[in-house]
């Protein structure tokens, strides 16, 4: 048995696509540009990053759906390119979204089919399927056709499917998309239990709290490369020496946001919309008190609550990703 | 694995509203067509043969469209990645799907016969009912295996859909499902001889009318189909590898 569940060295992937029919144009996207990763047995590892960072591409190279353009990877010691069968026996894959199921079959039939396909022994199938339906709380609806399921129910069925053959390594690509808060909490509990019983989990998510709660270690990937790697506590240190000011506001313009970014001491400024309000988050060096300057820049805007707090994992994430976004134009010139 | 897979795929296929509508209408049309063709030809004694031939056309259409589109279909459903992820040779993963298309096609055969009986009073007196009961599943199995070759070929070819439409009628004709092969120009002979559909159709017809021994034809049909299966399996492995390199398993 290999010491590491997942090992990747210099993993790369370039997509080539042709667009246009009369005058074909070749387009190349370097989705992953050299990822090194080792994940130990039983570890719960998180992969975070903005849209298009290359998370899904990385996962698909590790689970044999894509052949890497460069580098190599091994799962439980088996190479993902040359020992595909061995790798596939040991992995489960769950992706977010509601596709990938047979709509006109029931949940039970879907699981039965995949149990056959994934080689779950016949006499064990019934019990295993019952167990999993109960785990994802689809028992009772299991004989209804999947086409009548809600998004979250489909997602839960996906998860049951991924677990059918008791994989040693589980790839979860945004498994909590469209799952309601209570079910999401149960899902987190399930994932934590799996990891506690020795399953290795590689998880991608856009919910920082989820990653913070679950993952032993996290890699932040952006622009096809790992930008930071460590425990949630270690990552939080990327925002060390910073303070966060949160301002609830109504009607902040892009111009004002840009002006705030240039204030002395301000490191990042971002804006989220929460209901009718905007929430402006300003990260600054701890030595500066930027509150007065920020409020002055927002002159004339109706404001709500103003709070100052310690940075969270999310702030650290924003700091890491924004640093990369700033570096990117320089890189483009170099290339 | 193959049996459960084929049955469940047949279930999924047969529940499509489109399939159900076609399945209701097509056999009636086919039965009618067969009856009038042969009545016009002044050979009412061969009505049963005609109905069986029409039923086979139904099976063939189902295999051609179903298997030809099998991969594309799974890709649209988003299930292609999930089934390819199974620790099995890709051919074994796709075979149940093509068998399922042949299986749903059987319904066309049965329905055509039933409609022929109900609407036109075609007597269903098979010369060798037992052999008929063996020949039909045999023919279906053969077509399902042939389907795998189709499935893998169609992934490789870009304009597969156009090809599907152009293949439907010629193969009906050449295989002698409706018109005896002897009535066709001589050059079609060799083509017909390598198509499993020809031998399958012949076996089924022989069983229905007692016009010849069934086993040799059925044997040849299955032998050719097995060859298609082997070839299809090789191609499938190749196709799968290529798809993993080109990132075409997902719906991009
Ligand atoms: N099949 C494909 N063909 C061409 N380009 C692709 C393909 N799949 C992904 N890409 C590109 O590769 C890059 C990385 O995509 P990827 O799906 O890995 O991102 P991601 O990190 O999973 O993003 P998200 O958070 O949105 O899921 C993107 O720029 C994307 O446009
Ligand atoms: Mg993704």
Coordinates of C-alpha atoms and ligand atoms in Angstrom, one line a residue:
Chain A
X1 CA 0.0 0.0 0.0
X2 CA 1.3 3.4 -1.0
X3 CA 2.0 6.0 1.7
X4 CA 0.2 8.7 -0.2
X5 CA -3.3 8.5 -1.6
X6 CA -2.7 11.2 -4.2
X7 CA 0.6 12.3 -5.6
X8 CA 0.9 14.7 -8.5
X9 CA 4.1 16.1 -9.9
X10 CA 4.2 19.0 -12.4
X11 CA 0.7 18.2 -13.6
X12 CA -0.2 20.3 -16.7
X13 CA -3.1 20.4 -19.0
X14 CA -3.6 22.4 -22.2
X15 CA -7.0 22.4 -24.0
X16 CA -6.9 22.7 -27.7
X17 CA -10.1 23.7 -29.4
X18 CA -11.0 24.7 -32.9
X19 CA -13.5 27.4 -33.4
X20 CA -15.1 28.5 -36.6
X21 CA -15.9 26.2 -39.4
X22 CA -15.1 28.0 -42.6
X23 CA -11.9 29.6 -41.3
X24 CA -10.9 27.3 -38.4
X25 CA -9.0 29.0 -35.7
X26 CA -7.0 27.1 -33.1
X27 CA -7.2 28.2 -29.6
X28 CA -5.2 26.9 -26.7
X29 CA -6.0 27.3 -23.0
X30 CA -3.4 26.4 -20.5
X31 CA -5.8 25.3 -17.8
X32 CA -3.3 23.8 -15.4
X33 CA 0.3 24.8 -15.4
X34 CA 2.3 22.6 -13.1
X35 CA 0.6 21.4 -10.0
X36 CA 2.5 19.5 -7.3
X37 CA 0.4 17.8 -4.7
X38 CA 0.6 15.0 -2.2
X39 CA -2.3 14.0 -0.1
X40 CA -1.9 11.4 2.6
X41 CA -4.2 8.4 3.3
X42 CA -7.3 9.5 5.1
X43 CA -6.6 13.2 4.6
X44 CA -9.4 15.6 3.8
X45 CA -7.8 18.0 1.4
X46 CA -9.5 21.1 0.0
X47 CA -8.9 22.7 -3.4
X48 CA -10.1 26.4 -3.5
X49 CA -9.8 28.9 -6.3
X50 CA -11.8 31.3 -8.5
X51 CA -13.9 30.1 -11.5
X52 CA -11.7 28.8 -14.3
X53 CA -8.7 28.4 -11.9
X54 CA -8.2 24.8 -13.1
X55 CA -9.7 22.9 -10.1
X56 CA -12.0 20.6 -12.2
X57 CA -9.3 20.1 -14.7
X58 CA -6.9 19.0 -12.0
X59 CA -9.5 16.6 -10.5
X60 CA -10.2 15.1 -13.9
X61 CA -6.6 14.4 -14.5
X62 CA -6.4 12.7 -11.1
X63 CA -9.5 10.6 -11.7
X64 CA -8.4 9.4 -15.2
X65 CA -11.0 11.3 -17.2
X66 CA -8.3 13.5 -18.8
X67 CA -4.8 12.6 -19.9
X68 CA -2.4 15.2 -18.5
X69 CA -0.4 17.2 -21.1
X70 CA 2.6 17.1 -18.8
X71 CA 3.7 15.8 -15.5
X72 CA 2.4 12.6 -13.8
X73 CA 0.1 11.6 -11.0
X74 CA -0.5 8.5 -8.9
X75 CA -3.5 7.4 -6.9
X76 CA -2.7 4.8 -4.2
X77 CA 0.6 4.3 -6.0
X78 CA -0.9 3.6 -9.4
X79 CA -0.2 5.8 -12.3
X80 CA -3.3 7.5 -13.7
X81 CA -2.3 7.1 -17.3
X82 CA -0.9 3.6 -17.4
X83 CA -2.8 1.9 -14.6
X84 CA -6.2 3.3 -15.3
X85 CA -8.2 0.3 -14.2
X86 CA -6.4 0.0 -10.9
X87 CA -7.0 3.7 -10.2
X88 CA -10.7 3.5 -11.2
X89 CA -11.3 0.7 -8.8
X90 CA -10.2 2.8 -5.9
X91 CA -11.8 6.2 -6.6
X92 CA -15.2 7.8 -6.5
X93 CA -16.2 10.9 -8.3
X94 CA -19.0 13.3 -7.5
X95 CA -19.5 16.5 -9.3
X96 CA -21.9 19.3 -8.7
X97 CA -25.0 19.9 -10.8
X98 CA -28.0 17.9 -11.8
X99 CA -26.7 16.1 -14.9
X100 CA -25.1 12.7 -15.1
X101 CA -28.1 10.6 -14.0
X102 CA -30.6 8.5 -15.9
X103 CA -33.7 10.7 -15.6
X104 CA -36.3 8.2 -16.5
X105 CA -35.1 5.6 -14.1
X106 CA -35.7 5.6 -10.3
X107 CA -32.9 6.4 -7.8
X108 CA -32.7 2.7 -7.0
X109 CA -32.4 1.7 -10.6
X110 CA -29.7 4.3 -11.1
X111 CA -27.7 3.0 -8.2
X112 CA -28.3 -0.6 -9.3
X113 CA -26.9 0.2 -12.7
X114 CA -23.8 1.9 -11.4
X115 CA -23.3 -0.8 -8.7
X116 CA -23.2 -3.4 -11.5
X117 CA -20.9 -1.2 -13.5
X118 CA -18.5 -0.5 -10.6
X119 CA -18.4 -4.1 -9.7
X120 CA -20.2 -4.2 -6.4
X121 CA -20.9 -7.9 -5.8
X122 CA -24.5 -8.9 -6.5
X123 CA -25.3 -10.2 -3.0
X124 CA -24.0 -7.0 -1.4
X125 CA -25.8 -4.6 -3.8
X126 CA -29.3 -4.5 -2.2
X127 CA -28.0 -3.8 1.3
X128 CA -25.4 -1.3 0.1
X129 CA -28.0 0.6 -2.0
X130 CA -30.5 0.7 0.9
X131 CA -27.7 1.9 3.2
X132 CA -26.8 4.8 0.9
X133 CA -30.3 5.8 0.1
X134 CA -30.8 6.2 3.8
X135 CA -27.6 8.0 4.2
X136 CA -28.5 10.7 1.7
X137 CA -32.1 10.6 2.9
X138 CA -33.7 9.5 -0.4
X139 CA -35.3 6.5 1.1
X140 CA -39.0 6.8 0.6
X141 CA -38.6 8.5 -2.8
X142 CA -36.3 5.9 -4.1
X143 CA -38.8 4.4 -6.5
X144 CA -39.7 7.7 -8.1
X145 CA -38.1 8.6 -11.4
X146 CA -35.2 11.0 -11.1
X147 CA -36.8 13.4 -13.6
X148 CA -39.1 14.5 -10.8
X149 CA -36.3 15.2 -8.3
X150 CA -35.3 18.6 -7.1
X151 CA -31.8 19.7 -7.7
X152 CA -30.6 19.0 -4.2
X153 CA -32.1 15.5 -4.4
X154 CA -30.2 14.8 -7.6
X155 CA -27.0 16.1 -6.0
X156 CA -27.6 13.7 -3.0
X157 CA -28.1 10.8 -5.4
X158 CA -24.8 11.7 -7.1
X159 CA -23.1 11.4 -3.7
X160 CA -24.7 8.0 -3.0
X161 CA -23.5 6.9 -6.4
X162 CA -20.0 8.0 -5.7
X163 CA -19.9 6.0 -2.5
X164 CA -21.3 2.7 -3.9
X165 CA -18.1 0.8 -4.3
X166 CA -16.5 2.2 -1.1
X167 CA -13.8 4.1 -2.8
X168 CA -10.5 4.7 -1.0
X169 CA -10.1 8.1 -2.6
X170 CA -13.1 10.3 -3.2
X171 CA -13.1 13.3 -5.5
X172 CA -15.8 15.8 -4.6
X173 CA -16.1 18.7 -7.1
X174 CA -18.5 21.2 -5.6
X175 CA -20.7 18.6 -4.1
X176 CA -22.8 21.1 -2.1
X177 CA -24.0 23.1 -5.1
X178 CA -27.8 23.5 -4.8
X179 CA -28.1 21.6 -1.5
X180 CA -30.1 23.3 1.2
X181 CA -28.4 24.4 4.4
X182 CA -29.6 21.4 6.5
X183 CA -28.7 18.9 3.9
X184 CA -25.4 20.7 3.4
X185 CA -24.6 20.3 7.0
X186 CA -25.5 16.6 6.8
X187 CA -23.3 16.3 3.8
X188 CA -20.4 17.9 5.7
X189 CA -21.0 15.4 8.5
X190 CA -21.0 12.5 6.0
X191 CA -17.7 13.7 4.4
X192 CA -16.1 14.2 7.8
X193 CA -17.2 10.6 8.8
X194 CA -15.8 9.2 5.6
X195 CA -12.5 10.8 6.3
X196 CA -12.5 9.7 9.9
X197 CA -12.9 6.1 8.7
X198 CA -9.9 6.3 6.4
X199 CA -11.3 7.6 3.1
X200 CA -9.1 10.2 1.4
X201 CA -11.2 13.1 0.2
X202 CA -10.2 15.8 -2.3
X203 CA -12.9 18.5 -2.1
X204 CA -13.4 21.6 -4.2
X205 CA -15.9 24.2 -3.0
X206 CA -16.7 27.9 -3.2
X207 CA -17.9 28.0 0.3
X208 CA -15.0 29.0 2.5
X209 CA -16.8 28.1 5.7
X210 CA -17.2 24.6 4.4
X211 CA -13.5 24.3 3.6
X212 CA -12.5 25.8 6.9
X213 CA -14.7 23.4 8.8
X214 CA -13.8 20.2 6.9
X215 CA -10.4 20.4 5.4
X216 CA -7.2 19.4 7.2
X217 CA -5.2 21.2 4.5
X218 CA -6.1 23.5 1.7
X219 CA -4.5 24.5 -1.6
X220 CA -5.5 27.7 -3.2
X221 CA -5.2 27.4 -6.9
X222 CA -5.5 30.3 -9.3
X223 CA -4.3 30.7 -12.9
X224 CA -3.5 27.0 -13.1
X225 CA -1.0 27.0 -10.3
X226 CA -1.1 26.4 -6.6
X227 CA -0.7 29.8 -5.0
X228 CA -0.8 28.8 -1.4
X229 CA -1.0 25.5 0.6
X230 CA -1.4 24.8 4.2
X231 CA -3.8 24.2 7.1
X232 CA -6.7 26.7 7.3
X233 CA -4.8 28.3 10.2
X234 CA -1.7 28.7 8.2
X235 CA -3.6 30.1 5.2
X236 CA -5.3 32.6 7.5
X237 CA -1.8 34.0 8.2
X238 CA -1.8 35.3 4.6
X239 CA -4.1 37.9 5.9
X240 CA -2.0 38.4 9.1
X241 CA -1.2 41.9 10.1
X242 CA -4.4 43.0 8.5
X243 CA -7.7 44.3 9.7
X244 CA -11.0 44.1 7.9
X245 CA -13.5 46.8 7.8
X246 CA -17.0 45.9 6.7
X247 CA -19.4 48.6 5.6
X248 CA -23.0 48.1 4.7
X249 CA -24.0 50.6 2.1
X250 CA -26.6 51.4 -0.5
X251 CA -25.4 52.7 -3.9
X252 CA -21.6 52.6 -3.9
X253 CA -20.3 53.3 -7.4
X254 CA -17.4 51.4 -9.1
X255 CA -15.6 54.8 -9.1
X256 CA -15.8 55.0 -5.4
X257 CA -14.6 51.4 -5.0
X258 CA -11.6 52.2 -7.1
X259 CA -10.9 55.3 -5.1
X260 CA -11.0 53.3 -1.9
X261 CA -8.5 50.8 -3.3
X262 CA -5.9 53.6 -3.7
X263 CA -6.3 54.9 -0.1
X264 CA -3.0 54.6 1.9
X265 CA -2.9 51.4 3.9
X266 CA -5.7 49.7 1.9
X267 CA -4.7 46.3 0.6
X268 CA -7.9 45.0 -0.9
X269 CA -11.4 46.2 -1.3
X270 CA -14.3 44.0 -2.5
X271 CA -18.0 44.4 -2.7
X272 CA -20.7 41.8 -2.2
X273 CA -24.4 42.3 -2.6
X274 CA -26.5 40.9 0.2
X275 CA -30.2 41.5 -0.4
X276 CA -30.8 45.1 -1.1
X277 CA -27.5 46.2 0.6
X278 CA -24.0 46.2 -0.6
X279 CA -21.3 44.9 1.7
X280 CA -18.0 46.6 1.2
X281 CA -15.1 44.7 2.6
X282 CA -11.8 46.6 3.0
X283 CA -8.6 44.9 4.1
X284 CA -6.0 47.2 5.4
X285 CA -2.6 46.9 7.1
X286 CA -3.2 46.6 10.9
X287 CA -1.1 49.7 11.5
X288 CA -3.5 52.0 9.6
X289 CA -6.9 53.0 10.7
X290 CA -8.6 53.5 7.4
X291 CA -12.1 53.8 8.7
X292 CA -12.2 57.6 8.5
X293 CA -10.7 57.7 5.0
X294 CA -13.1 55.0 3.7
X295 CA -16.1 56.7 5.1
X296 CA -15.0 60.0 3.6
X297 CA -14.7 58.3 0.2
X298 CA -18.2 57.1 0.6
X299 CA -19.5 60.6 1.1
X300 CA -23.1 60.9 0.0
X301 CA -23.8 57.2 0.1
X302 CA -26.4 55.9 2.5
X303 CA -24.6 53.7 5.0
X304 CA -25.7 50.9 7.3
X305 CA -23.6 49.1 9.9
X306 CA -19.9 49.5 10.1
X307 CA -17.8 46.8 11.7
X308 CA -14.1 46.1 12.1
X309 CA -13.0 42.5 12.7
X310 CA -10.1 40.0 12.5
X311 CA -9.5 38.4 9.1
X312 CA -11.1 35.0 8.3
X313 CA -10.1 32.3 5.9
X314 CA -12.2 34.0 3.3
X315 CA -10.2 37.2 3.7
X316 CA -7.0 35.3 3.3
X317 CA -8.3 33.6 0.2
X318 CA -9.3 37.0 -1.3
X319 CA -5.8 38.3 -0.5
X320 CA -4.1 35.4 -2.2
X321 CA -6.3 35.4 -5.3
X322 CA -6.1 39.2 -5.7
X323 CA -2.3 39.0 -5.5
X324 CA -2.3 36.6 -8.4
X325 CA -4.8 38.8 -10.4
X326 CA -2.4 41.7 -10.0
X327 CA 0.6 39.6 -11.2
X328 CA -1.2 38.3 -14.2
X329 CA -0.9 41.2 -16.7
X330 CA 2.9 41.1 -16.2
X331 CA 2.9 37.4 -17.0
X332 CA 0.9 38.0 -20.1
X333 CA 3.5 40.4 -21.4
X334 CA 6.3 38.0 -20.6
X335 CA 4.5 35.3 -22.6
Chain B
X1 CA -23.5 -6.8 -15.6
X2 CA -24.4 -6.9 -19.3
X3 CA -27.9 -8.1 -18.7
X4 CA -28.8 -5.7 -15.9
X5 CA -27.2 -2.9 -17.8
X6 CA -29.1 -3.7 -21.0
X7 CA -32.4 -4.0 -19.2
X8 CA -32.0 -0.7 -17.3
X9 CA -31.0 1.1 -20.5
X10 CA -33.9 -0.4 -22.3
X11 CA -36.1 1.0 -19.4
X12 CA -34.6 4.4 -19.8
X13 CA -35.0 4.3 -23.6
X14 CA -38.5 3.0 -23.6
X15 CA -39.7 5.7 -21.3
X16 CA -38.9 8.5 -23.6
X17 CA -42.0 10.2 -24.9
X18 CA -40.5 10.4 -28.4
X19 CA -39.8 6.7 -28.4
X20 CA -43.2 5.9 -27.2
X21 CA -45.0 7.9 -29.9
X22 CA -42.8 6.4 -32.6
X23 CA -43.2 3.0 -31.2
X24 CA -47.0 3.4 -31.4
X25 CA -47.2 4.7 -34.9
X26 CA -44.3 3.1 -36.8
X27 CA -45.4 -0.6 -36.5
X28 CA -48.9 0.3 -37.8
X29 CA -47.4 2.0 -40.8
X30 CA -45.0 -0.8 -41.3
X31 CA -47.6 -3.5 -41.1
X32 CA -49.8 -1.5 -43.6
X33 CA -46.9 -1.0 -45.9
X34 CA -46.0 -4.7 -45.9
X35 CA -49.5 -5.8 -46.5
X36 CA -50.1 -3.5 -49.4
X37 CA -46.8 -4.2 -51.0
X38 CA -47.5 -7.9 -51.0
X39 CA -51.2 -7.6 -51.9
X40 CA -50.2 -5.5 -54.9
X41 CA -47.7 -8.1 -55.8
X42 CA -50.5 -10.7 -55.8
X43 CA -48.8 -12.9 -53.2
X44 CA -51.2 -12.9 -50.2
X45 CA -49.7 -16.2 -49.1
X46 CA -46.5 -14.4 -48.1
X47 CA -48.1 -11.9 -45.8
X48 CA -46.6 -13.3 -42.7
X49 CA -43.1 -13.1 -44.3
X50 CA -43.9 -9.5 -45.1
X51 CA -44.9 -8.7 -41.6
X52 CA -41.8 -10.3 -40.1
X53 CA -39.7 -8.4 -42.6
X54 CA -41.3 -5.2 -41.6
X55 CA -40.7 -6.0 -37.9
X56 CA -37.0 -6.6 -38.6
X57 CA -36.8 -3.2 -40.3
X58 CA -38.1 -1.8 -37.0
X59 CA -35.4 -3.5 -35.0
X60 CA -32.7 -2.3 -37.5
X61 CA -33.9 1.3 -37.3
X62 CA -33.8 1.2 -33.5
X63 CA -30.3 -0.2 -33.5
X64 CA -29.1 2.2 -36.1
X65 CA -30.4 5.3 -34.5
X66 CA -30.0 4.1 -30.9
X67 CA -26.4 2.8 -31.2
X68 CA -25.2 5.4 -33.6
X69 CA -26.3 8.0 -31.2
X70 CA -25.5 6.1 -28.1
X71 CA -22.3 7.9 -27.2
X72 CA -23.6 11.3 -28.1
X73 CA -26.7 10.6 -26.1
X74 CA -24.8 9.6 -23.0
X75 CA -22.7 12.7 -23.4
X76 CA -25.8 14.9 -23.4
X77 CA -27.1 13.2 -20.3
X78 CA -23.8 13.8 -18.7
X79 CA -23.5 10.2 -17.9
X80 CA -20.7 9.4 -20.3
X81 CA -18.0 10.4 -17.9
X82 CA -19.6 8.4 -15.1
X83 CA -19.9 5.2 -17.1
X84 CA -16.4 5.6 -18.5
X85 CA -15.1 5.9 -15.0
X86 CA -16.1 2.3 -14.3
X87 CA -13.2 -0.1 -13.9
X88 CA -14.2 -2.0 -17.1
X89 CA -13.2 -2.1 -20.7
X90 CA -15.1 0.7 -22.5
X91 CA -16.6 -1.8 -24.9
X92 CA -18.3 -3.6 -22.0
X93 CA -19.7 -0.4 -20.8
X94 CA -21.2 0.6 -24.1
X95 CA -22.4 -2.9 -25.2
X96 CA -25.4 -2.9 -22.8
X97 CA -26.6 0.3 -24.4
X98 CA -26.5 -1.0 -27.9
X99 CA -28.1 -4.3 -26.8
X100 CA -30.8 -2.2 -25.2
X101 CA -31.5 -0.5 -28.5
X102 CA -32.0 -3.9 -30.1
X103 CA -34.1 -5.0 -27.3
X104 CA -36.5 -2.0 -27.6
X105 CA -36.5 -2.7 -31.3
X106 CA -38.0 -6.1 -30.6
X107 CA -41.1 -4.4 -29.5
X108 CA -41.4 -3.0 -33.0
X109 CA -41.3 -6.6 -34.3
X110 CA -44.0 -7.8 -31.9
X111 CA -46.1 -4.8 -32.5
X112 CA -45.9 -5.1 -36.3
X113 CA -47.0 -8.7 -36.0
X114 CA -49.8 -7.9 -33.6
X115 CA -51.1 -5.0 -35.8
X116 CA -50.8 -7.2 -38.9
X117 CA -53.0 -9.7 -37.1
X118 CA -55.5 -7.3 -35.8
X119 CA -55.9 -4.9 -38.8
X120 CA -55.3 -7.2 -41.7
X121 CA -55.9 -10.7 -40.3
X122 CA -52.5 -12.0 -41.2
X123 CA -52.4 -15.5 -39.7
X124 CA -49.6 -15.9 -37.3
X125 CA -48.9 -19.5 -38.1
X126 CA -45.1 -19.8 -37.9
X127 CA -43.7 -22.8 -39.6
X128 CA -41.3 -23.4 -36.7
X129 CA -42.5 -21.4 -33.7
X130 CA -39.8 -22.7 -31.5
X131 CA -37.0 -21.9 -33.9
X132 CA -38.6 -18.5 -34.5
X133 CA -38.5 -17.9 -30.8
X134 CA -34.8 -18.6 -30.9
X135 CA -34.0 -16.9 -34.1
X136 CA -35.5 -13.5 -33.1
X137 CA -33.4 -13.1 -29.8
X138 CA -30.4 -14.4 -31.7
X139 CA -30.9 -11.8 -34.4
X140 CA -31.4 -9.1 -31.8
X141 CA -28.2 -10.1 -29.9
X142 CA -26.3 -10.0 -33.2
X143 CA -27.7 -6.6 -34.1
X144 CA -26.8 -5.3 -30.6
X145 CA -23.2 -6.4 -31.1
X146 CA -23.2 -4.9 -34.6
X147 CA -24.5 -1.8 -32.8
X148 CA -21.2 -1.5 -30.9
X149 CA -19.3 -1.3 -34.0
X150 CA -21.7 1.4 -35.2
X151 CA -21.4 3.3 -31.9
X152 CA -17.6 3.5 -32.1
X153 CA -17.5 4.3 -35.8
X154 CA -19.9 7.1 -35.3
X155 CA -17.9 8.7 -32.6
X156 CA -14.9 8.7 -34.9
X157 CA -16.8 10.2 -37.8
X158 CA -17.8 13.8 -37.5
X159 CA -21.0 13.8 -39.6
X160 CA -22.4 10.7 -38.2
X161 CA -25.9 11.9 -38.2
X162 CA -26.1 12.4 -41.9
X163 CA -24.7 8.9 -42.2
X164 CA -27.4 7.4 -40.0
X165 CA -30.1 8.6 -42.3
X166 CA -28.4 7.4 -45.4
X167 CA -27.8 4.0 -43.9
X168 CA -31.3 3.2 -42.9
X169 CA -33.0 2.3 -46.2
X170 CA -30.1 0.8 -48.1
X171 CA -29.5 -1.7 -45.4
X172 CA -33.1 -2.7 -45.2
X173 CA -33.0 -3.3 -48.9
X174 CA -29.6 -5.0 -49.2
X175 CA -30.2 -7.3 -46.3
X176 CA -33.4 -8.5 -47.9
X177 CA -35.6 -7.7 -44.9
X178 CA -38.5 -6.9 -47.2
X179 CA -37.6 -7.9 -50.7
X180 CA -35.8 -11.2 -51.4
X181 CA -32.1 -10.6 -52.1
X182 CA -32.4 -12.5 -55.3
X183 CA -34.5 -9.7 -56.7
X184 CA -31.7 -7.2 -56.2
X185 CA -28.9 -6.4 -58.6
X186 CA -25.9 -8.8 -58.4
X187 CA -23.4 -6.3 -57.0
X188 CA -25.3 -6.1 -53.8
X189 CA -24.6 -9.7 -53.1
X190 CA -21.2 -9.4 -51.5
X191 CA -22.3 -6.4 -49.5
X192 CA -25.2 -8.4 -48.2
X193 CA -23.1 -11.4 -47.4
X194 CA -20.9 -9.5 -44.9
X195 CA -23.8 -7.7 -43.1
X196 CA -25.0 -9.6 -40.0
X197 CA -28.5 -8.1 -40.8
X198 CA -28.7 -10.2 -43.9
X199 CA -28.2 -13.5 -42.1
X200 CA -30.3 -12.5 -39.2
X201 CA -33.2 -11.5 -41.4
X202 CA -32.7 -14.8 -43.3
X203 CA -32.7 -16.9 -40.2
X204 CA -35.9 -15.2 -38.9
X205 CA -37.6 -15.6 -42.2
X206 CA -36.7 -19.2 -42.5
X207 CA -38.1 -19.9 -39.1
X208 CA -41.3 -18.1 -39.9
X209 CA -41.9 -19.7 -43.3
X210 CA -40.0 -22.9 -43.1
X211 CA -38.2 -22.1 -46.3
X212 CA -34.9 -23.4 -45.1
X213 CA -32.8 -24.6 -42.2
X214 CA -32.4 -21.8 -39.6
X215 CA -29.2 -22.8 -37.8
X216 CA -26.7 -22.0 -40.5
X217 CA -28.0 -18.5 -41.1
X218 CA -28.3 -17.8 -37.5
X219 CA -24.8 -19.1 -36.9
X220 CA -23.3 -16.9 -39.6
X221 CA -25.2 -13.9 -38.3
X222 CA -23.8 -14.5 -34.8
X223 CA -20.3 -15.2 -36.1
X224 CA -20.2 -12.0 -38.1
X225 CA -21.7 -10.1 -35.2
X226 CA -19.0 -11.4 -32.9
X227 CA -16.4 -10.2 -35.4
X228 CA -18.1 -6.8 -35.3
X229 CA -18.0 -7.0 -31.5
X230 CA -14.3 -7.6 -31.5
X231 CA -13.6 -4.9 -33.9
X232 CA -16.0 -2.5 -32.1
X233 CA -14.3 -3.3 -28.8
X234 CA -10.9 -2.4 -30.3
X235 CA -12.2 0.8 -31.7
X236 CA -14.0 1.6 -28.5
X237 CA -10.7 1.4 -26.6
X238 CA -9.0 3.6 -29.1
X239 CA -11.9 6.1 -29.1
X240 CA -11.9 6.2 -25.3
X241 CA -8.2 6.9 -25.2
X242 CA -8.5 9.6 -27.8
X243 CA -11.4 11.2 -25.9
X244 CA -9.4 11.4 -22.7
X245 CA -6.6 13.1 -24.5
X246 CA -8.9 15.5 -26.4
X247 CA -11.3 16.2 -23.5
X248 CA -14.4 15.2 -25.3
X249 CA -16.0 13.0 -22.7
X250 CA -17.8 15.9 -21.1
X251 CA -20.2 18.2 -22.8
X252 CA -17.9 21.2 -23.3
Ligands
LIG1 N1 -13.2 21.1 -22.4 C1 -12.6 22.2 -22.4 N2 -12.1 22.8 -23.5 C2 -11.5 24.0 -23.5 N3 -11.2 24.7 -22.4 C3 -11.6 24.2 -21.3 C4 -12.3 23.0 -21.2 N4 -12.6 22.7 -19.9 C5 -12.1 23.8 -19.2 N5 -11.5 24.6 -20.0 C6 -10.8 25.9 -19.6 O1 -9.9 25.5 -18.6 C7 -9.8 26.5 -17.6 C8 -10.0 25.8 -16.2 O2 -11.2 25.3 -16.1 P1 -11.7 24.4 -14.9 O3 -13.1 23.8 -15.3 O4 -10.7 23.5 -14.5 O5 -11.9 25.5 -13.8 P2 -12.5 25.4 -12.3 O6 -11.4 25.8 -11.4 O7 -13.1 24.1 -12.1 O8 -13.6 26.5 -12.3 P3 -15.1 26.5 -11.6 O9 -14.8 27.1 -10.2 O10 -15.8 27.5 -12.4 O11 -15.6 25.2 -11.6 C9 -10.9 27.5 -17.9 O12 -10.2 28.6 -18.5 C10 -11.8 26.8 -18.9 O13 -12.3 27.8 -19.8
LIG2 MG1 -15.0 23.3 -11.7

